[in-house]
XYZ file of C-alpha atoms in Angstrom:
236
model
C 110.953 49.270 -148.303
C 113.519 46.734 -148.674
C 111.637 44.292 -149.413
C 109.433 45.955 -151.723
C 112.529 46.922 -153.856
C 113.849 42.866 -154.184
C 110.419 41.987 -154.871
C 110.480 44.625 -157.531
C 113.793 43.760 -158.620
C 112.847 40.214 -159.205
C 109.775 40.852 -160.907
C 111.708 43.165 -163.302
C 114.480 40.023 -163.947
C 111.996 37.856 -164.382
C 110.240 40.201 -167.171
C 113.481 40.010 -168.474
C 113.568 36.740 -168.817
C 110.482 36.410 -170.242
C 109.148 34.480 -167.289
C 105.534 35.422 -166.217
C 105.651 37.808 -163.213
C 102.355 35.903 -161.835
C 104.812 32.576 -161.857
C 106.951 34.280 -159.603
C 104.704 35.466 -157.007
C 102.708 32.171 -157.142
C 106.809 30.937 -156.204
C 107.193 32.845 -153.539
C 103.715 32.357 -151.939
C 104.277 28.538 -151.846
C 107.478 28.739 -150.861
C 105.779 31.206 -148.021
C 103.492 28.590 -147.853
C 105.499 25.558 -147.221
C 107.413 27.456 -144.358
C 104.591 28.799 -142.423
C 103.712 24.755 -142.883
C 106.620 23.919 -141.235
C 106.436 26.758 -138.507
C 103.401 25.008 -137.584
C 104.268 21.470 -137.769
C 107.573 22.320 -135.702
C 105.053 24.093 -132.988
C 102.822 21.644 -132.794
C 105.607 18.837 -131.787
C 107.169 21.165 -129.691
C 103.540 21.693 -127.924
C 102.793 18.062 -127.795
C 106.822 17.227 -126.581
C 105.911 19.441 -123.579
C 102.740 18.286 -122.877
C 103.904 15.233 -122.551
C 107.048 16.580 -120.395
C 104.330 18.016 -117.967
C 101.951 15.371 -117.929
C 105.114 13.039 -116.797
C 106.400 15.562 -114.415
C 102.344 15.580 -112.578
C 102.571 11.519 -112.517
C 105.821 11.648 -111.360
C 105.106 14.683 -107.843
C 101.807 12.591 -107.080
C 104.033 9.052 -106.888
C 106.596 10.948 -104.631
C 103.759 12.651 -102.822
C 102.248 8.791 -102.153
C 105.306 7.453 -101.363
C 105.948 10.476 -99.026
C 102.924 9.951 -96.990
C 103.178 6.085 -96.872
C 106.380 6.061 -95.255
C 105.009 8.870 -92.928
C 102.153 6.460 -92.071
C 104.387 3.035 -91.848
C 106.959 5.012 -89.985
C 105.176 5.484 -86.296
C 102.549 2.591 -86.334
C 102.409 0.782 -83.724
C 100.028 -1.965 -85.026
C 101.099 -4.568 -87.578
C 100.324 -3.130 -91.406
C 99.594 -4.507 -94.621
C 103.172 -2.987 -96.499
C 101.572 -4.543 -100.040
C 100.495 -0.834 -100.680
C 104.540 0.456 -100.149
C 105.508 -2.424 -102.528
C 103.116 -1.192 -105.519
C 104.303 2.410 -104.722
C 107.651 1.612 -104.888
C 106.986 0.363 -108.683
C 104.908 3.510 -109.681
C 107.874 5.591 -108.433
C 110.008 3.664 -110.342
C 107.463 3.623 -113.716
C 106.911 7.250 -113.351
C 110.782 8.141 -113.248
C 111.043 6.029 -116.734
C 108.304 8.145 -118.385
C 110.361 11.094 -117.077
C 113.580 9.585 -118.145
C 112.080 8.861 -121.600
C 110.523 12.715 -122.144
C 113.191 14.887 -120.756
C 114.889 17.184 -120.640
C 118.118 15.648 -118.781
C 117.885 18.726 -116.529
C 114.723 17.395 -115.322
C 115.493 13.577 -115.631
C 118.565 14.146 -113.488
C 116.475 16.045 -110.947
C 113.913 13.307 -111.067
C 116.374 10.490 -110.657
C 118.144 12.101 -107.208
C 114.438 12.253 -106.134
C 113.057 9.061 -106.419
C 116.469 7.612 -105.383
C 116.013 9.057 -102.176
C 112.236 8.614 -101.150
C 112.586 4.618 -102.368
C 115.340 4.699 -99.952
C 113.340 6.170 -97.049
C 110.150 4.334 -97.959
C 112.071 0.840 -98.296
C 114.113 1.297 -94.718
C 110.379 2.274 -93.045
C 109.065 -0.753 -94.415
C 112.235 -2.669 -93.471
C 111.850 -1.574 -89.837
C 108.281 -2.275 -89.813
C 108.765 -5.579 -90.675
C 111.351 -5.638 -87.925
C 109.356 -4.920 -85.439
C 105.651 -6.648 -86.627
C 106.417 -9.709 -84.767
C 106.474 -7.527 -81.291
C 103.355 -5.581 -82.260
C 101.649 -8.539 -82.934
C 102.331 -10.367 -80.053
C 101.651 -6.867 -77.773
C 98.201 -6.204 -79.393
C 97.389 -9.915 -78.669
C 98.046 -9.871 -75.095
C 96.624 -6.511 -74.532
C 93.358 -8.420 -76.245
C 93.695 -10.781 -73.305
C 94.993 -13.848 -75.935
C 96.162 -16.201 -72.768
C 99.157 -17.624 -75.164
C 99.971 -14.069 -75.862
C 100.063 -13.195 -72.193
C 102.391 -16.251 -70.977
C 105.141 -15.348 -73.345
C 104.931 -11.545 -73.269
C 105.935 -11.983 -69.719
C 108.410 -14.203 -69.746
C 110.053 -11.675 -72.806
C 109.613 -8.991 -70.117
C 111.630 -10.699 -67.319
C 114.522 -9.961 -70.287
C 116.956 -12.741 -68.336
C 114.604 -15.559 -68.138
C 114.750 -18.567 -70.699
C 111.253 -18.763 -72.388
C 109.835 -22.210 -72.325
C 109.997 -23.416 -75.508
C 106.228 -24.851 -75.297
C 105.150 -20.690 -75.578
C 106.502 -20.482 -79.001
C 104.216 -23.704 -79.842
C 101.337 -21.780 -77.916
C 100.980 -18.509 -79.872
C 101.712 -20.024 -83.327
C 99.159 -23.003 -83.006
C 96.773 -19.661 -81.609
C 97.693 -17.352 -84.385
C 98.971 -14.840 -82.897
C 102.248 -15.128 -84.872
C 103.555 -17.040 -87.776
C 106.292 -19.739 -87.123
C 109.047 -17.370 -88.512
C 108.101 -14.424 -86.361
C 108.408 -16.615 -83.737
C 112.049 -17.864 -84.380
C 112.745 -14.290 -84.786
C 111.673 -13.192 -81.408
C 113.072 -16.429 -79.825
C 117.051 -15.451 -81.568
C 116.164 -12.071 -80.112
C 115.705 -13.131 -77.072
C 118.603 -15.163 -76.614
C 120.372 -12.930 -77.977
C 120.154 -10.081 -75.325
C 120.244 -12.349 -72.688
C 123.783 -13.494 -73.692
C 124.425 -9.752 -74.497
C 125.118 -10.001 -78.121
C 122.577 -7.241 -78.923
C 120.746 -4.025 -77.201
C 117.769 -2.790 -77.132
C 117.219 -1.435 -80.747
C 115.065 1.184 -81.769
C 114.170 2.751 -85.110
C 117.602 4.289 -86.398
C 115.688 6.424 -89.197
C 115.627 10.099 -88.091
C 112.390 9.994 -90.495
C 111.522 14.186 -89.523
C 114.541 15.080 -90.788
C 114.091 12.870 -94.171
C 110.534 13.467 -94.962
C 111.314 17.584 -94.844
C 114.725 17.218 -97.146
C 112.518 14.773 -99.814
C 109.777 17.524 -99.652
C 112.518 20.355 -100.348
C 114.192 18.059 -103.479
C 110.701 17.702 -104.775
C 109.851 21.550 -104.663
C 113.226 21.737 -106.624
C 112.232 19.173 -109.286
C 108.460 21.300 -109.454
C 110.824 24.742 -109.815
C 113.093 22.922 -112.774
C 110.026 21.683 -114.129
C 108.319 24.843 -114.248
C 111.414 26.758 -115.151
C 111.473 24.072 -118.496
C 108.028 24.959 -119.014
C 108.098 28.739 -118.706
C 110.796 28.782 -120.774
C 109.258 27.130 -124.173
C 107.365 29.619 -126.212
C 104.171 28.212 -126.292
C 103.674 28.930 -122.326
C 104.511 32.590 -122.426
């Protein structure tokens, strides 16, 4: 009734003032008009802000989720990979977080940042080890294939105090088997624990551990996400 009397009000003043009550409500119904204009426009950004937001958030879970299961692949192989794949996942993680960066919110950009800091970190050290320990799998899978070069100088590296003719290195690089620099770095290896200057070294990753706290951070990026999106309006 309230508004009923101000509209009546106003059309009375108006009359008053000698200005045409159908000017008036023609006012007020562009006025109405322009706002519900506005209304829309505003909902439509905010629609299309979140869509975006959502769509950057589902580009950003399956680059983790590739990453994840890369580095959970790399991490116990014991045959010599192609880590070109890891290097080209390593930029779509890092792409993806600057689409999330760029969107928002900073609750999820944070959230997103601690993530993708962490799985590049486990999915570079994998690699890192794997590339450690390529020359040895290598050489292993070639002797096991019966490669004779492969065979002479696995031996001699198994009698761990021996010196290792220097003509073996020659050997399995003219066959193949490994590249000159994997070579040098088994023959500094060598040496090295047979003067004692370094121990047998294994992966130092405790990967099970890793791979279940990145999986927990990313179901707490999906929940902020979510939250975000639950939270707008236009998902209720």
């Amino acid at each position: 009734m309230q508004i009923e009397a101000i509209s009546a009000l106003t059309a009375a003043g108006a009359a008053i003032l000698g200005v045409p009550t159908a000017l008036v409500v023609g006012m007020r119904q562009a006025r109405a008009a322009r706002e519900a204009a506005e209304h829309a426009a505003q909902a439509a950004s905010a629609q299309w802000r979140n869509n975006n937001r959502r769509d950057a958030a589902v580009a950003f879970i399956m680059a983790v989720e590739q990453a994840l299961e890369l580095a959970r692949e790399i991490r116990p192989s014991s045959t010599v990979l192609d880590l070109e794949p890891g290097k080209q996942l390593r930029q779509d993680l890092r792409k993806a977080l600057a689409v999330v960066q760029l969107e928002g919110p900073q609750s999820i950009a944070q959230q997103a940042e601690a993530v993708q800091k962490a799985v590049d970190g486990t999915l570079s050290t994998v690699m890192a080890e794997h590339r450690r320990i390529a020359p040895t799998l290598a050489l292993r899978a070639a002797a096991q294939e019966g490669d004779v070069a492969a065979l002479a100088l696995q031996r001699q590296l198994n009698a761990r105090s021996a010196q290792v003719d220097r003509h073996l290195w020659q050997d399995v690089v003219h066959a193949g088997v490994l590249t000159g620099r994997q070579a040098s770095y088994l023959a500094r290896q060598h040496q090295a624990r047979r003067e004692g200057r370094l121990a047998d070294s294994r992966p130092r990753v405790p990967f099970g551990g890793l791979y279940q706290s990145h999986r927990r951070a990313l179901g707490d990026f999906i929940t902020v996400v979510r939250g975000h999106l639950d939270a707008s309006p236009l998902y209720r």
